[in-house]
Amino acid sequence: EAGVAQSPRYKIIEKRQSVAFWCNPISGHATLYWYQQILGQGPKLLIQFQNNGVVDDSQLPKDRFSAERLKGVDSTLKIQPAKLEDSAVYLCASSLGMGQGYNEQFFGPGTRLTVL
Amino acid sequence: DAKTTQPTSMDCAEGRAANLPCNHSTISGNEYVYWYRQIHSQGPQYIIHGLKNNETNEMASLIITEDRKSSTLILPHATLRDTAVYYCIASPPYSSASKIIFGSGTRLSIRP
């Protein structure tokens, strides 16, 4: 079974530039999550999708971050314009959904973003 | 979701059992205890979860106290590859709105 795929793995940009990250979840997983992990901290949930609908985006800085999950499969997370404090690892995760009962999330390898 | 408290760091000798404690004194009756770990430069990995009973799988054992206010993750024979940050999380059963909230975790170092 293929895992959660993310690209790119690394990205270096200058502040005020734009950047986009892509995630392809495990096939059949209804729920998709984007997390931000700053060095030395645990992952922080940015946005959660159930199929192609947003369930929780309360921690997403909506003035600069946006995300979409067209057709309920893969997803993109965009930052425009980037700030220095956006330097972090962006993790994508997916879970099976309602049929499982418990919340086992499968994580991708992450995208390490450096904003100069 | 209930807050959990874990030691910042621990170490264990290779081949010995690693016992990682977690306090979750405000856990609700329907909240599961989850454990995830994150090896350096990788995404977190699910280890195990439990509600009331002790649980065991191929990776670890989870011991939950009878009052459910604390738990211990046991890695029975720690190897160098078990060096990672371990997260203990309390969260309700899966729903479209349920989420896993990660704290700072315990940094476990396995020494040769």
PDB file of C-alpha atoms in Angstrom:
ATOM      1  CA  GLU A   1       0.000   0.000   0.000  1.00  0.00           C
ATOM      2  CA  ALA A   2       1.433   3.347  -1.050  1.00  0.00           C
ATOM      3  CA  GLY A   3       1.806   5.923   1.691  1.00  0.00           C
ATOM      4  CA  VAL A   4       0.978   9.612   1.763  1.00  0.00           C
ATOM      5  CA  ALA A   5       2.959  11.409  -0.919  1.00  0.00           C
ATOM      6  CA  GLN A   6       4.122  15.014  -0.641  1.00  0.00           C
ATOM      7  CA  SER A   7       6.069  17.287  -2.917  1.00  0.00           C
ATOM      8  CA  PRO A   8       8.363  19.058  -2.990  1.00  0.00           C
ATOM      9  CA  ARG A   9      10.462  17.731  -0.108  1.00  0.00           C
ATOM     10  CA  TYR A  10      12.369  20.988   0.279  1.00  0.00           C
ATOM     11  CA  LYS A  11      11.690  24.563  -0.762  1.00  0.00           C
ATOM     12  CA  ILE A  12      13.640  27.755  -0.215  1.00  0.00           C
ATOM     13  CA  ILE A  13      12.006  31.080  -1.043  1.00  0.00           C
ATOM     14  CA  GLU A  14      12.397  34.709  -0.140  1.00  0.00           C
ATOM     15  CA  LYS A  15       9.877  36.521   2.019  1.00  0.00           C
ATOM     16  CA  ARG A  16       6.855  37.878   0.174  1.00  0.00           C
ATOM     17  CA  GLN A  17       7.131  35.150  -2.466  1.00  0.00           C
ATOM     18  CA  SER A  18       4.458  32.500  -2.991  1.00  0.00           C
ATOM     19  CA  VAL A  19       4.777  28.758  -2.535  1.00  0.00           C
ATOM     20  CA  ALA A  20       2.532  25.726  -2.966  1.00  0.00           C
ATOM     21  CA  PHE A  21       2.713  22.236  -1.529  1.00  0.00           C
ATOM     22  CA  TRP A  22       1.013  19.142  -2.879  1.00  0.00           C
ATOM     23  CA  CYS A  23      -0.290  16.086  -1.066  1.00  0.00           C
ATOM     24  CA  ASN A  24      -1.712  12.807  -2.337  1.00  0.00           C
ATOM     25  CA  PRO A  25      -3.307  10.809   0.502  1.00  0.00           C
ATOM     26  CA  ILE A  26      -3.650   7.072   0.792  1.00  0.00           C
ATOM     27  CA  SER A  27      -6.265   5.792  -1.632  1.00  0.00           C
ATOM     28  CA  GLY A  28      -9.707   5.637  -0.065  1.00  0.00           C
ATOM     29  CA  HIS A  29      -8.891   7.896   2.878  1.00  0.00           C
ATOM     30  CA  ALA A  30     -11.704  10.374   3.360  1.00  0.00           C
ATOM     31  CA  THR A  31     -10.012  12.711   5.813  1.00  0.00           C
ATOM     32  CA  LEU A  32      -6.977  14.814   4.955  1.00  0.00           C
ATOM     33  CA  TYR A  33      -5.003  17.060   7.305  1.00  0.00           C
ATOM     34  CA  TRP A  34      -2.343  19.713   6.873  1.00  0.00           C
ATOM     35  CA  TYR A  35      -0.035  20.405   9.803  1.00  0.00           C
ATOM     36  CA  GLN A  36       2.688  22.967  10.391  1.00  0.00           C
ATOM     37  CA  GLN A  37       5.653  21.883  12.498  1.00  0.00           C
ATOM     38  CA  ILE A  38       8.068  24.540  13.692  1.00  0.00           C
ATOM     39  CA  LEU A  39      11.466  23.300  14.827  1.00  0.00           C
ATOM     40  CA  GLY A  40      11.337  21.893  18.350  1.00  0.00           C
ATOM     41  CA  GLN A  41       7.543  21.820  18.551  1.00  0.00           C
ATOM     42  CA  GLY A  42       4.849  19.256  17.889  1.00  0.00           C
ATOM     43  CA  PRO A  43       2.794  19.464  14.689  1.00  0.00           C
ATOM     44  CA  LYS A  44      -0.002  22.056  14.694  1.00  0.00           C
ATOM     45  CA  LEU A  45      -3.169  21.363  12.711  1.00  0.00           C
ATOM     46  CA  LEU A  46      -3.813  23.979  10.043  1.00  0.00           C
ATOM     47  CA  ILE A  47      -6.777  22.536   8.185  1.00  0.00           C
ATOM     48  CA  GLN A  48      -8.814  19.342   8.062  1.00  0.00           C
ATOM     49  CA  PHE A  49     -10.854  18.107   5.089  1.00  0.00           C
ATOM     50  CA  GLN A  50     -13.558  15.468   5.049  1.00  0.00           C
ATOM     51  CA  ASN A  51     -13.737  14.421   1.398  1.00  0.00           C
ATOM     52  CA  ASN A  52     -13.676  17.781  -0.387  1.00  0.00           C
ATOM     53  CA  GLY A  53     -15.240  19.839   2.417  1.00  0.00           C
ATOM     54  CA  VAL A  54     -13.427  21.807   5.108  1.00  0.00           C
ATOM     55  CA  VAL A  55     -14.148  20.522   8.619  1.00  0.00           C
ATOM     56  CA  ASP A  56     -11.753  22.708  10.631  1.00  0.00           C
ATOM     57  CA  ASP A  57      -9.602  25.608   9.501  1.00  0.00           C
ATOM     58  CA  SER A  58      -9.598  27.537  12.755  1.00  0.00           C
ATOM     59  CA  GLN A  59      -5.787  27.602  12.960  1.00  0.00           C
ATOM     60  CA  LEU A  60      -5.192  28.518   9.312  1.00  0.00           C
ATOM     61  CA  PRO A  61      -3.895  32.100   8.840  1.00  0.00           C
ATOM     62  CA  LYS A  62      -6.429  32.844   6.139  1.00  0.00           C
ATOM     63  CA  ASP A  63      -4.896  36.166   5.147  1.00  0.00           C
ATOM     64  CA  ARG A  64      -1.970  34.312   3.600  1.00  0.00           C
ATOM     65  CA  PHE A  65      -2.681  30.572   3.642  1.00  0.00           C
ATOM     66  CA  SER A  66      -5.183  28.740   1.489  1.00  0.00           C
ATOM     67  CA  ALA A  67      -5.879  25.083   0.842  1.00  0.00           C
ATOM     68  CA  GLU A  68      -8.111  23.076  -1.397  1.00  0.00           C
ATOM     69  CA  ARG A  69      -8.970  19.466  -1.947  1.00  0.00           C
ATOM     70  CA  LEU A  70     -10.616  19.237  -5.321  1.00  0.00           C
ATOM     71  CA  LYS A  71     -12.521  16.028  -6.050  1.00  0.00           C
ATOM     72  CA  GLY A  72     -11.825  14.837  -2.517  1.00  0.00           C
ATOM     73  CA  VAL A  73      -8.505  13.252  -3.343  1.00  0.00           C
ATOM     74  CA  ASP A  74      -5.256  15.208  -3.505  1.00  0.00           C
ATOM     75  CA  SER A  75      -4.771  18.600  -1.931  1.00  0.00           C
ATOM     76  CA  THR A  76      -2.668  21.734  -2.239  1.00  0.00           C
ATOM     77  CA  LEU A  77      -1.632  24.188   0.452  1.00  0.00           C
ATOM     78  CA  LYS A  78      -0.542  27.650  -0.631  1.00  0.00           C
ATOM     79  CA  ILE A  79       1.184  30.500   1.149  1.00  0.00           C
ATOM     80  CA  GLN A  80       1.002  33.953  -0.420  1.00  0.00           C
ATOM     81  CA  PRO A  81       2.932  36.024   0.558  1.00  0.00           C
ATOM     82  CA  ALA A  82       5.360  34.087   2.757  1.00  0.00           C
ATOM     83  CA  LYS A  83       6.814  35.502   5.970  1.00  0.00           C
ATOM     84  CA  LEU A  84       9.975  34.537   7.796  1.00  0.00           C
ATOM     85  CA  GLU A  85       7.914  32.868  10.548  1.00  0.00           C
ATOM     86  CA  ASP A  86       6.408  30.466   7.993  1.00  0.00           C
ATOM     87  CA  SER A  87       9.694  28.551   7.946  1.00  0.00           C
ATOM     88  CA  ALA A  88       8.651  25.088   9.102  1.00  0.00           C
ATOM     89  CA  VAL A  89       7.917  21.551   7.973  1.00  0.00           C
ATOM     90  CA  TYR A  90       4.482  21.167   6.416  1.00  0.00           C
ATOM     91  CA  LEU A  91       3.042  17.728   6.997  1.00  0.00           C
ATOM     92  CA  CYS A  92       0.121  16.124   5.249  1.00  0.00           C
ATOM     93  CA  ALA A  93      -1.772  13.243   6.829  1.00  0.00           C
ATOM     94  CA  SER A  94      -4.794  11.157   5.950  1.00  0.00           C
ATOM     95  CA  SER A  95      -7.103   8.811   7.785  1.00  0.00           C
ATOM     96  CA  LEU A  96      -9.698   6.314   6.695  1.00  0.00           C
ATOM     97  CA  GLY A  97     -12.645   8.128   8.178  1.00  0.00           C
ATOM     98  CA  MET A  98     -15.834   7.123   9.901  1.00  0.00           C
ATOM     99  CA  GLY A  99     -15.588   3.411   9.308  1.00  0.00           C
ATOM    100  CA  GLN A 100     -12.513   3.047  11.483  1.00  0.00           C
ATOM    101  CA  GLY A 101     -13.818   4.311  14.817  1.00  0.00           C
ATOM    102  CA  TYR A 102     -10.470   5.549  16.026  1.00  0.00           C
ATOM    103  CA  ASN A 103      -8.254   8.223  14.545  1.00  0.00           C
ATOM    104  CA  GLU A 104      -5.170   6.565  13.084  1.00  0.00           C
ATOM    105  CA  GLN A 105      -3.504   9.122  10.891  1.00  0.00           C
ATOM    106  CA  PHE A 106      -0.882   8.306   8.288  1.00  0.00           C
ATOM    107  CA  PHE A 107       1.664  11.030   7.671  1.00  0.00           C
ATOM    108  CA  GLY A 108       3.702  11.938   4.648  1.00  0.00           C
ATOM    109  CA  PRO A 109       7.405  12.833   4.835  1.00  0.00           C
ATOM    110  CA  GLY A 110       6.693  16.561   4.912  1.00  0.00           C
ATOM    111  CA  THR A 111       7.931  19.584   2.993  1.00  0.00           C
ATOM    112  CA  ARG A 112      10.640  21.624   4.663  1.00  0.00           C
ATOM    113  CA  LEU A 113      10.107  25.309   3.860  1.00  0.00           C
ATOM    114  CA  THR A 114      12.793  27.896   4.463  1.00  0.00           C
ATOM    115  CA  VAL A 115      11.848  31.557   4.044  1.00  0.00           C
ATOM    116  CA  LEU A 116      14.819  33.931   3.707  1.00  0.00           C
TER     117      LEU A 116
ATOM    118  CA  ASP B   1      -9.765  17.343  24.196  1.00  0.00           C
ATOM    119  CA  ALA B   2      -7.973  16.451  27.423  1.00  0.00           C
ATOM    120  CA  LYS B   3      -4.505  17.864  28.020  1.00  0.00           C
ATOM    121  CA  THR B   4      -1.642  15.415  28.492  1.00  0.00           C
ATOM    122  CA  THR B   5       1.623  15.862  30.392  1.00  0.00           C
ATOM    123  CA  GLN B   6       4.818  14.018  29.483  1.00  0.00           C
ATOM    124  CA  PRO B   7       8.454  14.284  30.584  1.00  0.00           C
ATOM    125  CA  THR B   8      10.516  16.362  28.208  1.00  0.00           C
ATOM    126  CA  SER B   9      13.175  13.707  27.721  1.00  0.00           C
ATOM    127  CA  MET B  10      14.188  10.194  28.760  1.00  0.00           C
ATOM    128  CA  ASP B  11      16.885   7.748  27.942  1.00  0.00           C
ATOM    129  CA  CYS B  12      17.101   3.989  27.966  1.00  0.00           C
ATOM    130  CA  ALA B  13      19.771   1.384  27.312  1.00  0.00           C
ATOM    131  CA  GLU B  14      19.494  -0.649  24.135  1.00  0.00           C
ATOM    132  CA  GLY B  15      17.808  -3.992  24.737  1.00  0.00           C
ATOM    133  CA  ARG B  16      16.034  -2.833  27.858  1.00  0.00           C
ATOM    134  CA  ALA B  17      12.367  -1.949  28.172  1.00  0.00           C
ATOM    135  CA  ALA B  18      11.563   1.725  27.654  1.00  0.00           C
ATOM    136  CA  ASN B  19       8.649   2.910  29.786  1.00  0.00           C
ATOM    137  CA  LEU B  20       7.202   6.272  28.748  1.00  0.00           C
ATOM    138  CA  PRO B  21       4.703   7.823  31.173  1.00  0.00           C
ATOM    139  CA  CYS B  22       1.819  10.149  30.374  1.00  0.00           C
ATOM    140  CA  ASN B  23      -0.613  11.957  32.640  1.00  0.00           C
ATOM    141  CA  HIS B  24      -4.110  12.754  31.376  1.00  0.00           C
ATOM    142  CA  SER B  25      -6.008  13.504  34.581  1.00  0.00           C
ATOM    143  CA  THR B  26      -8.821  15.402  32.798  1.00  0.00           C
ATOM    144  CA  ILE B  27      -9.545  12.701  30.236  1.00  0.00           C
ATOM    145  CA  SER B  28     -13.208  12.206  29.386  1.00  0.00           C
ATOM    146  CA  GLY B  29     -14.926   8.836  29.477  1.00  0.00           C
ATOM    147  CA  ASN B  30     -15.064   8.476  25.715  1.00  0.00           C
ATOM    148  CA  GLU B  31     -11.566   9.744  24.905  1.00  0.00           C
ATOM    149  CA  TYR B  32      -8.981   7.340  23.613  1.00  0.00           C
ATOM    150  CA  VAL B  33      -5.316   7.504  24.580  1.00  0.00           C
ATOM    151  CA  TYR B  34      -3.169   7.559  21.445  1.00  0.00           C
ATOM    152  CA  TRP B  35       0.589   7.269  21.088  1.00  0.00           C
ATOM    153  CA  TYR B  36       2.466   8.479  18.053  1.00  0.00           C
ATOM    154  CA  ARG B  37       6.197   8.807  17.533  1.00  0.00           C
ATOM    155  CA  GLN B  38       8.300  10.944  15.226  1.00  0.00           C
ATOM    156  CA  ILE B  39      11.717   9.825  14.133  1.00  0.00           C
ATOM    157  CA  HIS B  40      14.054  12.595  13.050  1.00  0.00           C
ATOM    158  CA  SER B  41      13.173  14.080   9.630  1.00  0.00           C
ATOM    159  CA  GLN B  42      10.090  11.888   9.244  1.00  0.00           C
ATOM    160  CA  GLY B  43       6.375  12.434   9.750  1.00  0.00           C
ATOM    161  CA  PRO B  44       4.729  11.123  12.923  1.00  0.00           C
ATOM    162  CA  GLN B  45       3.840   7.438  13.024  1.00  0.00           C
ATOM    163  CA  TYR B  46       0.889   5.907  14.838  1.00  0.00           C
ATOM    164  CA  ILE B  47       1.931   3.364  17.475  1.00  0.00           C
ATOM    165  CA  ILE B  48      -1.068   2.259  19.498  1.00  0.00           C
ATOM    166  CA  HIS B  49      -4.277   3.437  21.121  1.00  0.00           C
ATOM    167  CA  GLY B  50      -6.520   2.318  23.985  1.00  0.00           C
ATOM    168  CA  LEU B  51      -9.645   3.229  25.885  1.00  0.00           C
ATOM    169  CA  LYS B  52      -9.802   1.256  29.141  1.00  0.00           C
ATOM    170  CA  ASN B  53      -8.029  -2.036  28.663  1.00  0.00           C
ATOM    171  CA  ASN B  54      -4.343  -2.597  28.230  1.00  0.00           C
ATOM    172  CA  GLU B  55      -3.351  -3.057  24.609  1.00  0.00           C
ATOM    173  CA  THR B  56      -0.448  -4.730  22.824  1.00  0.00           C
ATOM    174  CA  ASN B  57       0.619  -4.809  19.218  1.00  0.00           C
ATOM    175  CA  GLU B  58       3.784  -5.612  17.324  1.00  0.00           C
ATOM    176  CA  MET B  59       5.328  -2.268  18.223  1.00  0.00           C
ATOM    177  CA  ALA B  60       4.465  -1.663  21.860  1.00  0.00           C
ATOM    178  CA  SER B  61       2.222  -2.200  24.863  1.00  0.00           C
ATOM    179  CA  LEU B  62      -0.071   0.400  26.401  1.00  0.00           C
ATOM    180  CA  ILE B  63      -0.932   0.214  30.084  1.00  0.00           C
ATOM    181  CA  ILE B  64      -3.795   2.462  31.230  1.00  0.00           C
ATOM    182  CA  THR B  65      -4.497   2.894  34.940  1.00  0.00           C
ATOM    183  CA  GLU B  66      -7.892   1.870  36.220  1.00  0.00           C
ATOM    184  CA  ASP B  67      -8.933   5.494  36.816  1.00  0.00           C
ATOM    185  CA  ARG B  68      -7.645   6.342  33.297  1.00  0.00           C
ATOM    186  CA  LYS B  69      -5.747   9.363  34.603  1.00  0.00           C
ATOM    187  CA  SER B  70      -2.398   8.104  33.390  1.00  0.00           C
ATOM    188  CA  SER B  71      -0.841   5.597  31.043  1.00  0.00           C
ATOM    189  CA  THR B  72       2.518   4.084  30.137  1.00  0.00           C
ATOM    190  CA  LEU B  73       3.823   3.145  26.721  1.00  0.00           C
ATOM    191  CA  ILE B  74       6.212   0.217  26.880  1.00  0.00           C
ATOM    192  CA  LEU B  75       8.751  -0.620  24.193  1.00  0.00           C
ATOM    193  CA  PRO B  76       9.787  -4.068  25.406  1.00  0.00           C
ATOM    194  CA  HIS B  77      13.249  -4.310  23.856  1.00  0.00           C
ATOM    195  CA  ALA B  78      14.386  -0.851  22.798  1.00  0.00           C
ATOM    196  CA  THR B  79      16.695  -0.529  19.810  1.00  0.00           C
ATOM    197  CA  LEU B  80      18.610   2.445  18.462  1.00  0.00           C
ATOM    198  CA  ARG B  81      15.867   2.850  15.850  1.00  0.00           C
ATOM    199  CA  ASP B  82      13.410   3.654  18.636  1.00  0.00           C
ATOM    200  CA  THR B  83      15.150   6.983  19.256  1.00  0.00           C
ATOM    201  CA  ALA B  84      12.373   9.488  18.534  1.00  0.00           C
ATOM    202  CA  VAL B  85       9.931  11.973  20.026  1.00  0.00           C
ATOM    203  CA  TYR B  86       6.917  10.170  21.498  1.00  0.00           C
ATOM    204  CA  TYR B  87       3.559  11.931  21.704  1.00  0.00           C
ATOM    205  CA  CYS B  88       0.741  10.937  24.060  1.00  0.00           C
ATOM    206  CA  ILE B  89      -2.641  12.311  22.991  1.00  0.00           C
ATOM    207  CA  ALA B  90      -6.163  12.061  24.390  1.00  0.00           C
ATOM    208  CA  SER B  91      -8.914  12.423  21.812  1.00  0.00           C
ATOM    209  CA  PRO B  92     -12.543  11.403  21.274  1.00  0.00           C
ATOM    210  CA  PRO B  93     -13.509   8.558  18.929  1.00  0.00           C
ATOM    211  CA  TYR B  94     -13.224   9.348  15.267  1.00  0.00           C
ATOM    212  CA  SER B  95     -15.714  11.789  13.810  1.00  0.00           C
ATOM    213  CA  SER B  96     -15.434  14.158  10.914  1.00  0.00           C
ATOM    214  CA  ALA B  97     -14.571  16.871  13.421  1.00  0.00           C
ATOM    215  CA  SER B  98     -12.236  14.912  15.693  1.00  0.00           C
ATOM    216  CA  LYS B  99      -8.602  15.875  15.644  1.00  0.00           C
ATOM    217  CA  ILE B 100      -5.274  14.845  17.104  1.00  0.00           C
ATOM    218  CA  ILE B 101      -3.603  17.680  19.029  1.00  0.00           C
ATOM    219  CA  PHE B 102       0.116  17.165  19.450  1.00  0.00           C
ATOM    220  CA  GLY B 103       1.975  18.541  22.461  1.00  0.00           C
ATOM    221  CA  SER B 104       5.744  18.693  22.793  1.00  0.00           C
ATOM    222  CA  GLY B 105       6.158  14.974  23.502  1.00  0.00           C
ATOM    223  CA  THR B 106       8.981  13.036  25.164  1.00  0.00           C
ATOM    224  CA  ARG B 107      12.326  12.851  23.433  1.00  0.00           C
ATOM    225  CA  LEU B 108      13.519   9.271  23.946  1.00  0.00           C
ATOM    226  CA  SER B 109      17.187   8.520  23.430  1.00  0.00           C
ATOM    227  CA  ILE B 110      18.357   4.915  23.243  1.00  0.00           C
ATOM    228  CA  ARG B 111      21.994   4.516  24.239  1.00  0.00           C
ATOM    229  CA  PRO B 112      24.140   1.623  22.974  1.00  0.00           C
TER     230      PRO B 112
END
